[in-house]
Structures are given as C-alpha cells and as structure tokens.
Short mmCIF file of C-alpha atoms and ligand atoms in Angstrom, two decimals:
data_model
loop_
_atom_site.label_atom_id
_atom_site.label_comp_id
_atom_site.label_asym_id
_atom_site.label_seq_id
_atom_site.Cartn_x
_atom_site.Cartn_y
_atom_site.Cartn_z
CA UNK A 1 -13.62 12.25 -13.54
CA UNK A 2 -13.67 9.88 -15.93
CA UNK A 3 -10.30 8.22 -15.54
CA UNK A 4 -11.83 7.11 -12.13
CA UNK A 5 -13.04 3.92 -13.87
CA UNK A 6 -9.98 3.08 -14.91
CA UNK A 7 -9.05 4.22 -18.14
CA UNK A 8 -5.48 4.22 -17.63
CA UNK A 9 -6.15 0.65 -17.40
CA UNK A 10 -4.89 0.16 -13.11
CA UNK A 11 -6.30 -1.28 -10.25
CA UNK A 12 -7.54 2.03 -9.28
CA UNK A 13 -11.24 1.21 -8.89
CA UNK A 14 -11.49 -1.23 -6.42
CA UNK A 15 -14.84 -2.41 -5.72
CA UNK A 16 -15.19 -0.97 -1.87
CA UNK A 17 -15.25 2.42 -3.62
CA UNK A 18 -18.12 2.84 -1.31
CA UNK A 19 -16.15 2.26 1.56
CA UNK A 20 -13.50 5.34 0.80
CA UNK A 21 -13.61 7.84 2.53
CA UNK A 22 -13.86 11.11 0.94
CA UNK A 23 -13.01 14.23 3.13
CA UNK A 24 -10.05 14.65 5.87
CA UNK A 25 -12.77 14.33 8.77
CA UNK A 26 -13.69 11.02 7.08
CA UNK A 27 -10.05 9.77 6.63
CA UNK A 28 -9.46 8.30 9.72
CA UNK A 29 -5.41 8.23 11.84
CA UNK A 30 -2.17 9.69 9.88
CA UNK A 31 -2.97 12.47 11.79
CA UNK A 32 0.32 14.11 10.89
CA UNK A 33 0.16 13.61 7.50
CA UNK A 34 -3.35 15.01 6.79
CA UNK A 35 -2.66 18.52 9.24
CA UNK A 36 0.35 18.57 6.51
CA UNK A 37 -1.01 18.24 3.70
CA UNK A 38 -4.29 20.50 4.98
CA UNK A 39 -1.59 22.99 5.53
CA UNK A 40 -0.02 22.88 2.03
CA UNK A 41 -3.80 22.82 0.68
CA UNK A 42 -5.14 26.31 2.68
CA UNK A 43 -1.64 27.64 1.77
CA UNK A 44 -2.02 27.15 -2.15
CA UNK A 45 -5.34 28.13 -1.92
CA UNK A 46 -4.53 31.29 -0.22
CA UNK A 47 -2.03 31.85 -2.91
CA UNK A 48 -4.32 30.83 -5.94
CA UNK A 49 -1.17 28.75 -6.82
CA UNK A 50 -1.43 24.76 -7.55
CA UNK A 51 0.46 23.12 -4.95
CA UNK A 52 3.91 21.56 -4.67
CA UNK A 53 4.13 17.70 -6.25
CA UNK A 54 4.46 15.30 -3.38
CA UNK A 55 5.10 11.84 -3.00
CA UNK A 56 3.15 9.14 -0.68
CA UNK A 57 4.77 5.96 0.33
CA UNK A 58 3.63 3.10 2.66
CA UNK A 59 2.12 -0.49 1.99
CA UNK A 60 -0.42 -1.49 -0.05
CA UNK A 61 -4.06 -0.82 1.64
CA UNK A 62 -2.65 2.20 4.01
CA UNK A 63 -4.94 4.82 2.03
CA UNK A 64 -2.11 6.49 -0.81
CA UNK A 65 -4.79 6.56 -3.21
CA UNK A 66 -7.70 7.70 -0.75
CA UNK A 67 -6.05 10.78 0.05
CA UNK A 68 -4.51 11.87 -3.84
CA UNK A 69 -8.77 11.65 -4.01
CA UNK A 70 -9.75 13.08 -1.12
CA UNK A 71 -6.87 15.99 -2.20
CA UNK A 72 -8.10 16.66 -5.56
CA UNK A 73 -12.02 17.38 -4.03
CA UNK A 74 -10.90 19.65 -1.13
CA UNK A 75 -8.87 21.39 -3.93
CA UNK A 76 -12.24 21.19 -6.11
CA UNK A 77 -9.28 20.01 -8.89
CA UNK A 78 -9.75 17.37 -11.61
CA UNK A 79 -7.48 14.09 -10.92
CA UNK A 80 -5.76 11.67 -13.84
CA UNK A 81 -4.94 8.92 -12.89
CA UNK A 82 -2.07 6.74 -14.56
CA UNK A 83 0.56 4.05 -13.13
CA UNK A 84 3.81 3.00 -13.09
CA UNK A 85 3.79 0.08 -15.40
CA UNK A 86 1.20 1.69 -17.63
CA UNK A 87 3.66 4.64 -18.99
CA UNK A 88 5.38 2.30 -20.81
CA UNK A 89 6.70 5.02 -23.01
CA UNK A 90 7.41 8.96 -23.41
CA UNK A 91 4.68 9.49 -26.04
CA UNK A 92 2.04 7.74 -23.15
CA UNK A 93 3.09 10.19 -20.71
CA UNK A 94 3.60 13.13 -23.38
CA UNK A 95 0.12 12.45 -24.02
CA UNK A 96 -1.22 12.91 -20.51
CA UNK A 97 0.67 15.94 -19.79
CA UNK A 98 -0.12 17.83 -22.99
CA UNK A 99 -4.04 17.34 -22.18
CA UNK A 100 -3.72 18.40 -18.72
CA UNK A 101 -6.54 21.06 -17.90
CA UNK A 102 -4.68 23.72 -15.35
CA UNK A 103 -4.55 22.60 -11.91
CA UNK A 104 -5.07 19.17 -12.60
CA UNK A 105 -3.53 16.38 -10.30
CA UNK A 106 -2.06 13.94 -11.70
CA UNK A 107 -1.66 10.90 -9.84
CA UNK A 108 0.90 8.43 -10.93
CA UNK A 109 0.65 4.76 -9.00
CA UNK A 110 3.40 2.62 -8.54
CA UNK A 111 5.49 5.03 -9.54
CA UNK A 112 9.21 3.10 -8.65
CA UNK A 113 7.76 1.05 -11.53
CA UNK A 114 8.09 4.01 -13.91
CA UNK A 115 11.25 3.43 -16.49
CA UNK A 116 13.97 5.16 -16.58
CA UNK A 117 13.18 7.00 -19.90
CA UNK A 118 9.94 7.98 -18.91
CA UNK A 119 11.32 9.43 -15.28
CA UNK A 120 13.63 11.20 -17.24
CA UNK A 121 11.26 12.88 -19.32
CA UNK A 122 8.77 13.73 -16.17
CA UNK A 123 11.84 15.43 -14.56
CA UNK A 124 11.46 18.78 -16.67
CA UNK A 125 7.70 18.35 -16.81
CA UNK A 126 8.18 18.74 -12.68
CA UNK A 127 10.77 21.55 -12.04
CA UNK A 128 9.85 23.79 -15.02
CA UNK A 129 6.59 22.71 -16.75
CA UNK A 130 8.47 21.90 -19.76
CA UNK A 131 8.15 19.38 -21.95
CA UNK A 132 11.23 18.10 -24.35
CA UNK A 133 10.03 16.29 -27.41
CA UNK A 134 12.48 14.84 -29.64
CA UNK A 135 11.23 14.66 -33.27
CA UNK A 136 12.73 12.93 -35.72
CA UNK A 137 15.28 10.69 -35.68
CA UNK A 138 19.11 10.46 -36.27
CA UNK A 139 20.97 13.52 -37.74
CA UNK A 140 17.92 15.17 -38.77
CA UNK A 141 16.30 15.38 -35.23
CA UNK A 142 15.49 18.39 -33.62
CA UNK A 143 13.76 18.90 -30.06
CA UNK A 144 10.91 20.50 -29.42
CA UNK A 145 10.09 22.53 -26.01
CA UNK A 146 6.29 22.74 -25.37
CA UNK A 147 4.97 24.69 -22.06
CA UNK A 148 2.36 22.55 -19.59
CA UNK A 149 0.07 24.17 -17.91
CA UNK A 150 0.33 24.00 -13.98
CA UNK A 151 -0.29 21.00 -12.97
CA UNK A 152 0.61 18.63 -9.50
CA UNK A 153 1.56 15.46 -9.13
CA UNK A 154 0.78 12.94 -6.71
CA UNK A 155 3.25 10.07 -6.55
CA UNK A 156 2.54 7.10 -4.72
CA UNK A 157 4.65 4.20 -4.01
CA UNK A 158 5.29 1.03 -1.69
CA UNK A 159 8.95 1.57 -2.04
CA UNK A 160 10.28 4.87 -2.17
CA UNK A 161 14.10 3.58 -1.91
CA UNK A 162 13.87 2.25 -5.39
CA UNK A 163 12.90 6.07 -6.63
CA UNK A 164 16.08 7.12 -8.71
CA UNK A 165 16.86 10.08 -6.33
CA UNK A 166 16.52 13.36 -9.21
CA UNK A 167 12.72 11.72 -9.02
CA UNK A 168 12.77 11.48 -5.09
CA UNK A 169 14.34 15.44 -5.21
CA UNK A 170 11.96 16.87 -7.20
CA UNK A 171 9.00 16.70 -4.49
CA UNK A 172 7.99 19.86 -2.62
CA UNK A 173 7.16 17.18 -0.12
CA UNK A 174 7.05 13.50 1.13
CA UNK A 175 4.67 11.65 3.29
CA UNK A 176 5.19 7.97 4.99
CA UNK A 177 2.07 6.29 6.04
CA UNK A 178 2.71 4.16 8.52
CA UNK A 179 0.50 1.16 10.12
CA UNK A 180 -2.85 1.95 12.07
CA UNK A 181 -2.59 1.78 15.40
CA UNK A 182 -5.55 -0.86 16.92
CA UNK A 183 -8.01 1.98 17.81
CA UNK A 184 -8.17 3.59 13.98
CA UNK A 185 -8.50 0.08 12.86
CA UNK A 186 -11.84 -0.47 15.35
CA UNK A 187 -13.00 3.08 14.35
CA UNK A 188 -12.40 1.82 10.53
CA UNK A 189 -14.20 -1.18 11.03
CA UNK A 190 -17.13 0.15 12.90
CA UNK A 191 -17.50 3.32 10.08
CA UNK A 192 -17.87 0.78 6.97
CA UNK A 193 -20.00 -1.58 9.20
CA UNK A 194 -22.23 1.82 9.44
CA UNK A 195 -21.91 2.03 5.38
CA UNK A 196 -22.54 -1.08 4.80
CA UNK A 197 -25.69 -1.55 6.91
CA UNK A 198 -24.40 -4.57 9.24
CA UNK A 199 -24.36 -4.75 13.19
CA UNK A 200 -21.10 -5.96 14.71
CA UNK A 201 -20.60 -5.82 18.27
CA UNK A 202 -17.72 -4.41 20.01
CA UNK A 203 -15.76 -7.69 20.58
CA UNK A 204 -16.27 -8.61 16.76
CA UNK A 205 -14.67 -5.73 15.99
CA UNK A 206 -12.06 -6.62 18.37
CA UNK A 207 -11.47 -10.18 16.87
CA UNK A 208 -11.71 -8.78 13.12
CA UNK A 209 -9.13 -5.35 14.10
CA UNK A 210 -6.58 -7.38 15.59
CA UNK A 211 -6.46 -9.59 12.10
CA UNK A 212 -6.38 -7.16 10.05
CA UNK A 213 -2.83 -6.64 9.66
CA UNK A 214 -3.03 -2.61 10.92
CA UNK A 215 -4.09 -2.22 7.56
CA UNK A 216 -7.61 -0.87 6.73
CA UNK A 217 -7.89 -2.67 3.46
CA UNK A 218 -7.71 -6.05 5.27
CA UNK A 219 -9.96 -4.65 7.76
CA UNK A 220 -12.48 -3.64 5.34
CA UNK A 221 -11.87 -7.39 3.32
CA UNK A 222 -12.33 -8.81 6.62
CA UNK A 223 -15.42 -7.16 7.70
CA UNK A 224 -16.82 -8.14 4.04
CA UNK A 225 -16.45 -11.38 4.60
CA UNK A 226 -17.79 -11.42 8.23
CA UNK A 227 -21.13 -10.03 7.02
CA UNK A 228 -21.26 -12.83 4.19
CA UNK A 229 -20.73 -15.15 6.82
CA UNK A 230 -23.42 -13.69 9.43
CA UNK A 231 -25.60 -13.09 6.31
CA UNK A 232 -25.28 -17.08 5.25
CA UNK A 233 -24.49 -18.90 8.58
CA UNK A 234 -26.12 -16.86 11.23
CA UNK A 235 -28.98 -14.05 11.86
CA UNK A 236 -26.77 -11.03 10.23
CA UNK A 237 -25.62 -9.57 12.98
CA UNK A 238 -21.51 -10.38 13.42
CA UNK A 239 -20.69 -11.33 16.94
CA UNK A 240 -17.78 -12.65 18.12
CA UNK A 241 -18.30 -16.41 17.02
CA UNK A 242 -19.25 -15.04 13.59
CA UNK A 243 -15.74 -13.39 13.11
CA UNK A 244 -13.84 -16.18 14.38
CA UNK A 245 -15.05 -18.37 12.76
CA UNK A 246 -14.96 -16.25 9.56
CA UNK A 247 -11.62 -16.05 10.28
CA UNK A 248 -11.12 -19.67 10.50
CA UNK A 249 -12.93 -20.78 7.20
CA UNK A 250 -10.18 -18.09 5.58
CA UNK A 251 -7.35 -19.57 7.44
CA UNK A 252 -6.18 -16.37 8.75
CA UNK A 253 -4.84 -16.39 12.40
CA UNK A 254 -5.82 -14.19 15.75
CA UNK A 255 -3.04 -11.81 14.52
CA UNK A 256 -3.87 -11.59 10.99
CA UNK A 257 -1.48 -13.95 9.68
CA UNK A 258 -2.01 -16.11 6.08
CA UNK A 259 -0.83 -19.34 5.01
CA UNK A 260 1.37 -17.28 2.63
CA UNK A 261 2.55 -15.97 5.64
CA UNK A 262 3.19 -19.07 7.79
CA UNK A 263 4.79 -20.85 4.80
CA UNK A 264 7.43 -18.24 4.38
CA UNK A 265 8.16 -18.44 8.05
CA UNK A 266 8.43 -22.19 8.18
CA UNK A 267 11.31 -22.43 5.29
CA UNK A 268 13.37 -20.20 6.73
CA UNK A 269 13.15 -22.31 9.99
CA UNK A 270 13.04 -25.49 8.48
CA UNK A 271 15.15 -24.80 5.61
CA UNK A 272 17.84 -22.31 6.86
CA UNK A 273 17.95 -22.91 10.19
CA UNK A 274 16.07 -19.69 11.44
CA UNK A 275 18.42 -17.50 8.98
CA UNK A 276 20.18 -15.60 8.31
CA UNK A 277 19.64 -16.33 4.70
CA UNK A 278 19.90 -14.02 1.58
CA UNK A 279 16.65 -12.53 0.22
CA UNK A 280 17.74 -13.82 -3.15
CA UNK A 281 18.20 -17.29 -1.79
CA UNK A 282 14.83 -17.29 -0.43
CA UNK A 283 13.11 -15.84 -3.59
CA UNK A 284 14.15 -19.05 -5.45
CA UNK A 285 13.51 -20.89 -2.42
CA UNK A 286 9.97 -20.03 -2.08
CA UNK A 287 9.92 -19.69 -6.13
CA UNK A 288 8.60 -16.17 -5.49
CA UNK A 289 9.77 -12.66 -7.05
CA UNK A 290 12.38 -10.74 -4.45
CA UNK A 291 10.43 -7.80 -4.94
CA UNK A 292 6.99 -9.71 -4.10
CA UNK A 293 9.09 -10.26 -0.73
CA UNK A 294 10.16 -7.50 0.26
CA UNK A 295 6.46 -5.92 -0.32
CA UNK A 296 4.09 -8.00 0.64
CA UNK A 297 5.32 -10.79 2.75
CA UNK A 298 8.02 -8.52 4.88
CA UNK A 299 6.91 -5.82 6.23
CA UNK A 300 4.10 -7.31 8.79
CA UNK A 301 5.86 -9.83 9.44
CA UNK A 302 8.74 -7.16 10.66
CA UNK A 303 6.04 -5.22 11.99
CA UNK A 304 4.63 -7.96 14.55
CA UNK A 305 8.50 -9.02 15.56
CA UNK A 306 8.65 -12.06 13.80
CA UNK A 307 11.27 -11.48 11.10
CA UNK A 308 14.50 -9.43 10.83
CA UNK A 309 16.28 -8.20 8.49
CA UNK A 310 20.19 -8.24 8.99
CA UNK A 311 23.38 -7.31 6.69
CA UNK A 312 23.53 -11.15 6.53
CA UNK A 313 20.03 -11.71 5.65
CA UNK A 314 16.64 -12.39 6.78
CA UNK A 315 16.36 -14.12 10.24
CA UNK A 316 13.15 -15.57 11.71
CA UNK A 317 12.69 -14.62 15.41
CA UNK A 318 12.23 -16.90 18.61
CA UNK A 319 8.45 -14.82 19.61
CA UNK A 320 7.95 -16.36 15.84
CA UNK A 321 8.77 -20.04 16.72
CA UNK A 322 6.60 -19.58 19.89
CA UNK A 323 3.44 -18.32 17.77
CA UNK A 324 3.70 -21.01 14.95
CA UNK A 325 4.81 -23.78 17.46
CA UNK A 326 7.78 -24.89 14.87
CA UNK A 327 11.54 -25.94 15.65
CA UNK A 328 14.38 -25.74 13.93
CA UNK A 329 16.18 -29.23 13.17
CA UNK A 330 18.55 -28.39 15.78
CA UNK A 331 16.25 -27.68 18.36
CA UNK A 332 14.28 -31.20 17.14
CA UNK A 333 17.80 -33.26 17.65
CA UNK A 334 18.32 -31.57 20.57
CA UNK A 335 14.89 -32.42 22.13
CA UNK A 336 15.03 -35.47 20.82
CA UNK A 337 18.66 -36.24 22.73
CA UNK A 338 16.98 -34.82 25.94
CA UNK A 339 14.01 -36.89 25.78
N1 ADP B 1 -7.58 6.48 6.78
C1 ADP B 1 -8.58 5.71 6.33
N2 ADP B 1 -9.79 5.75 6.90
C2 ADP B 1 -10.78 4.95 6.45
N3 ADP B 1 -10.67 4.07 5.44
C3 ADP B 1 -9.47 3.99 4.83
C4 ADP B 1 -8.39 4.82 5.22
N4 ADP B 1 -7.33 4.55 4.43
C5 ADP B 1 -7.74 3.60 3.57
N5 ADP B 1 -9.03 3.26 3.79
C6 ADP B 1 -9.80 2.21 3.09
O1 ADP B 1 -8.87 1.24 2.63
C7 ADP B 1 -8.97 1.07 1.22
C8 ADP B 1 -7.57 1.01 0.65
O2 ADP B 1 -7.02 2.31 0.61
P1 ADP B 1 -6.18 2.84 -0.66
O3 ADP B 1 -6.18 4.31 -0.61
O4 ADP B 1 -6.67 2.20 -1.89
O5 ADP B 1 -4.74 2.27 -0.27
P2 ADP B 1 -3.37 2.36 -1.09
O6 ADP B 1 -3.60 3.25 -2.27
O7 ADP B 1 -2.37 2.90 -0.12
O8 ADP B 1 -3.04 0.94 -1.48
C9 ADP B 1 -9.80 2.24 0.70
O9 ADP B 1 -10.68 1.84 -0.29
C10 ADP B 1 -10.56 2.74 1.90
O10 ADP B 1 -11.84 2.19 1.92
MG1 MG B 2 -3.53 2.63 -4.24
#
C-alpha cells in the first residue's frame, strides 16, 4: 500500500497514524453508517462482486478517511489514494485508472475540489468502466474507448452541495458523518490514551472531551498535548489540572472554542451589529476565503448554537454574547444611558 505515504502528494498520512483505528469494532459511534456499509461489504462479498462507489461527507477530523481504510482491509482490497486538487488533469486521473489492479478502491479526497474536466471524465469511468481518451487534436482527433477493470470508489468530501449533481448521482450510496456525541468522544479519548501509554483520569477526560469540538481529531490533538504537558510540567499522569491548564496555555475554551473562533464571533457583533451580514461581506471582513468559512469556522459554531445562518446572512446568537461576555454597540449605548 504504497500510496499510504503519500504519493499522490495529500495530507493523507497524518502523523497519529497510530491512533487510527483499523477494524469496525475499533471505529468507534456512526453506528448507522458502519452497520451500512458492513451490509454493502458481506453483500459484495457474498456476490464476489466489488461494491457500489459511495461517497462520505462530514467535517474535517470525523473519520472519512479512517473508514475508506478500514473498508479496503475488511474487503482484503488494495486502496489508491488521490485528491481533489491533485487531479489537476485527465491524463493524472487516466493514469490512475488505467493501473488499477481489479477490485481496487480508489479513494479520491476532497473530491468537490475535483475540476470540472476531470469529473467529467470520471463519470464514464463510474457507470460503465469506460474510459474516453481523446487523441489527437483538432480535425484529426479520434477517441479512444479503453475498458477498466472493476474498481470502487470512495469519495470523500466536507461539502457535498458543491458536488456537480451527475457526480453526486453516480453513487450506489451516500453516508453523512455527523458530530460525536460526548460519550464516543470519552471512549475516543480513553482508547488512544491506552495506545499511547498515558494515564488520564476520568474527569481529564471529561475536561479534554468537552473541548474537543465533537470531533475525534481535536480530541486526539488535545490528548497529545495533555500528555506533553503532564510529561513536562507534572508526574505524567493527566488529571484534571493538567488538562485545564493544557487547555489554557493553547487558548482553547471549556467548550472547545479558538481564538479563530472568538475573533469571528466578535466582528460580527462588533462590526455588524450581531448580523445578519452576507458571508461574502464577512470573508473580506475577516480577510479570509468564503469557503475557509463555511468549513472550518461555521459549522461548530452552528453546532454549539452560537451562529445562524439566515436567507439574509449570518447572525450571531444571544447564548453567544452570554459565553464570550461581548455587546453589541447598541447594547453598550444603551447600558451606558441606563447607568
Ligand atoms: N470513529 C473513530 N473512532 C476512533 N478514532 C477515530 C474515529 N474517527 C476518526 N478517528 C481518529 O481521528 C483522526 C481523523 O480521522 P480521519 O479519518 O482522518 O478524518 P477525516 O478524513 O474525516 O478528516 C484519525 O486519525 C483517527 O485517529
Ligand atoms: Mg481525511
């Protein structure tokens, strides 16, 4: 599995490889989605058939990638793995496809960053293993049809809604993962403390699960960092005071919130009054890309209650103005004509 370390040039190989799990008992919560997709796998099996592509969406850090792996070895299956932004052209995904060994998984990152030539050209590839080379160029072209061999692929992506829909109706099937819920987070926490070799006691991993954003990357970032810190500052052993105050020296709040975070919050208050203001207003505002927004700063801060989005635009919530202690100009003149 050689494209494991990265060939295709992604952020595939993150350096808690030793922290993923590899086997559905491992994989802990999206209980739905892993009976589904054991389903699909016993069914295929049964069959001796590959199985039907599907498509993964969800934030960053939810496990996408962790499961396309933890498919390929239950199917005993070789995996490629390629991204989005890395198929820059036909020929680099032409390439891939006419080297697949049968069976193979492919599993394509990012994929609402794919162009719209190269989507175009995976269509075919999808529905009837076909793929449609043009050679040549101008009058003198002619197109070539070359058969794949069966192959699967594994889409993943944070935003499915920007997948042109022919993409989005090619999968045999799609899969959301949502947030953990607090308990998976513990479990998650207290599993890669066991890998790891570090003690943490139970309200440690209650101070560290509630910051970590329901997301078991942060948990497992988190948890990192609390051992360096019990390693450096204490006996090795996280406690309680140890993840606080880990938590402190990173500037991360009790519910997981960043400066990043905060900051975005505040200008909407400060700036537009609490909203609602455009998200393309607010990109230049905050001199950040929309799409950066809508990704990575959103959907937490929707998931905790603390933003909305409207038809008229993004609007900052009163629970919080109550957690970041901040007014809006209006409520400042009006305190200020109380006082
Ligand atoms: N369900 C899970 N149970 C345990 N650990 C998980 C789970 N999902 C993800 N992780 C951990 O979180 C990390 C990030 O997951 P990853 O699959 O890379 O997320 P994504 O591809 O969705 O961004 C993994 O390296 C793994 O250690
Ligand atoms: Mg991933």
């Amino acid at each position: 599995m050689e494209d494991i370390l990265g060939k295709e040039g992604n952020n595939f190989l993150e350096f808690d490889q030793a922290l993923r799990p590899d086997s559905f008992e491992a994989y802990i919560g999206q209980e739905k989605v892993k009976e589904n997709l054991a389903i699909i796998i016993e069914a295929a099996q049964g069959r001796g058939e590959s199985i039907d592509h599907i498509l993964l969406h969800g934030q960053a850090g939810l496990g996408k990638t962790t499961l396309a792996l933890i498919m390929a070895k239950a199917l005993a299956v070789p995996i490629r793995v390629a991204s989005g932004p890395t198929l820059k052209k036909v020929g680099d995904l032409a390439a891939i496809l006419s080297n697949l060994e049968p069976n193979t998984i492919l599993f394509i990152d990012e994929a609402h960053r794919l162009n719209r030539m190269v989507e175009e050209f995976l269509y075919p590839a999808m529905e009837s293993r076909k793929l449609h080379l043009i050679i040549g160029k101008g009058p003198g072209a002619r197109t070539l049809s070359l058969d794949l061999p069966p192959f699967t692929l594994i889409a993943a992506t944070t935003r499915a809604d920007l997948l042109s829909s022919p993409l989005r109706s090619r999968f045999g099937a799609t899969f959301k993962l949502d947030f953990y819920n607090n308990e998976d987070i513990k479990e998650i926490i207290r599993r890669s403390a066991k890998l790891l070799g570090v003690e943490v006691q139970s309200l440690a991993v209650e101070v560290l699960a509630k910051s970590s954003r329901a997301t078991p990357r942060v948990a497992n970032r988190l948890l990192k960092r609390a051992r360096d810190y019990a390693q450096v500052k204490s006996n090795g052993v996280i406690d309680e005071e140890v993840a606080l105050k880990t938590l402190k020296l990173l500037e991360v709040d009790e519910i997981g919130l960043e400066n990043h975070d905060r900051e975005f919050l505040r200008i909407i208050v400060e700036t537009f009054n609490r909203g609602p203001v455009g998200i393309e207003t607010l990109a230049a505002a905050l001199c950040e890309e929309r799409s950066v927004i809508e990704d990575v700063y959103e959907p937490y801060l929707m998931r905790v209650g603390f933003l909305k989005r409207t038809s008229a635009g993004r609007v900052v919530t009163e629970a919080a103005l109550a957690h970041l202690n901040i007014k809006t100009k209006e409520q400042r003149m009006l305190d200020d004509y109380l006082k």
